[in-house]
Short mmCIF file of C-alpha atoms in Angstrom, two decimals:
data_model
loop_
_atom_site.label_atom_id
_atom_site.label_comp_id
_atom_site.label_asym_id
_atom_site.label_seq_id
_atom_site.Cartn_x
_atom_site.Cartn_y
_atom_site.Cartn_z
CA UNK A 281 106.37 86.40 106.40
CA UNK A 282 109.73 85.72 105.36
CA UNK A 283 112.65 89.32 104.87
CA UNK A 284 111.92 91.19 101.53
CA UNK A 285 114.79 89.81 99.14
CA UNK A 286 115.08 90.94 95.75
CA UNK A 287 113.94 87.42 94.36
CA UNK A 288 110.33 87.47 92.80
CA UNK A 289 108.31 85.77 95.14
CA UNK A 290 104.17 85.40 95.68
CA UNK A 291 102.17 85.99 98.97
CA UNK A 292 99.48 82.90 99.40
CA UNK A 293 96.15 83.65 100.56
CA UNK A 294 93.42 80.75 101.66
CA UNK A 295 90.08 82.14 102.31
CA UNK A 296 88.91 80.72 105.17
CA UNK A 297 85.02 81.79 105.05
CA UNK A 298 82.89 84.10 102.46
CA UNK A 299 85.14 87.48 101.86
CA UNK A 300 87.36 86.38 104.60
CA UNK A 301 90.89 85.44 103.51
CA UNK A 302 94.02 84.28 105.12
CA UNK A 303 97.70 84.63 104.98
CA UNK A 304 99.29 81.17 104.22
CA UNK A 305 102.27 82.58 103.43
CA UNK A 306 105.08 83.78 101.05
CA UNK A 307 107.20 81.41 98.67
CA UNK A 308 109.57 81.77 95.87
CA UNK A 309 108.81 81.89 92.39
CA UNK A 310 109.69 79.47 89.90
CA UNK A 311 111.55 80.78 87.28
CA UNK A 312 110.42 79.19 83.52
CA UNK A 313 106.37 78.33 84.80
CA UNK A 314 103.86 80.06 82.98
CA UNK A 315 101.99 82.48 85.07
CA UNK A 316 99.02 80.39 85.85
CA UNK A 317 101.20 77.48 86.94
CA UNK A 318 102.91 79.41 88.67
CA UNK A 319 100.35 80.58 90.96
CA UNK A 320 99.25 76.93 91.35
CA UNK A 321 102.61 75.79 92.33
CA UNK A 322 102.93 78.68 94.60
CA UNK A 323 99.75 77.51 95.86
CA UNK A 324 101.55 73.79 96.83
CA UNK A 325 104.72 75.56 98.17
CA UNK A 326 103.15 77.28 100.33
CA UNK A 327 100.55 74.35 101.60
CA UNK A 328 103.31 71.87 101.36
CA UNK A 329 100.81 69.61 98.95
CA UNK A 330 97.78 70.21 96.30
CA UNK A 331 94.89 72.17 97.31
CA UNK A 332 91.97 69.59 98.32
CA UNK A 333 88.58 70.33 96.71
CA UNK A 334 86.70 73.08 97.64
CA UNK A 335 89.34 75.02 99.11
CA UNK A 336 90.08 78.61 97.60
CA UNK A 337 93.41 80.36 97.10
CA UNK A 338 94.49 83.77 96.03
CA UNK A 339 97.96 84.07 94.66
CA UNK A 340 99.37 87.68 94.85
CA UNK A 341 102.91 88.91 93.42
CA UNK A 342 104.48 90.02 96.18
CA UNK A 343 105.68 93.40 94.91
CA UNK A 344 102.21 94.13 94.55
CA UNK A 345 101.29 93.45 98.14
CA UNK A 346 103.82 95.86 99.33
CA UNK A 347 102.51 98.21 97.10
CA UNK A 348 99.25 97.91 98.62
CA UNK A 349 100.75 97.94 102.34
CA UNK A 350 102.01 101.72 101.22
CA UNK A 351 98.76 102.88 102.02
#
């Protein structure tokens, strides 16, 4: 993963079988998306195109994953 920076970003997860998930990576937000577009797009960043079918994708703020590295 990329330096923290103070920019908003989101960490990109791809699960990769059942309850096991992935880090794809960490990309910038887009300022002026809606939240759920957001993710999406973060999604396509991160993949460098659309998600094909079938393939699943958690989208996490990334000051909440450092939050949850804290413990």
């Amino acid at each position: 993963m990329s330096e923290p920076s103070s920019r908003a970003a989101y960490v990109v997860f791809q699960e990769t079988a059942a309850g096991t998930w992935q880090l794809i990576g960490e990309v910038a937000r887009r300022p002026g998306l809606p939240a759920r577009r957001g993710r999406a797009q973060a999604v396509e960043d991160a993949l460098g195109r659309a998600p094909r079918d079938g393939e699943r994708y958690a989208v996490i703020p990334r000051s909440e994953w450092r939050v949850g590295l804290d413990w």
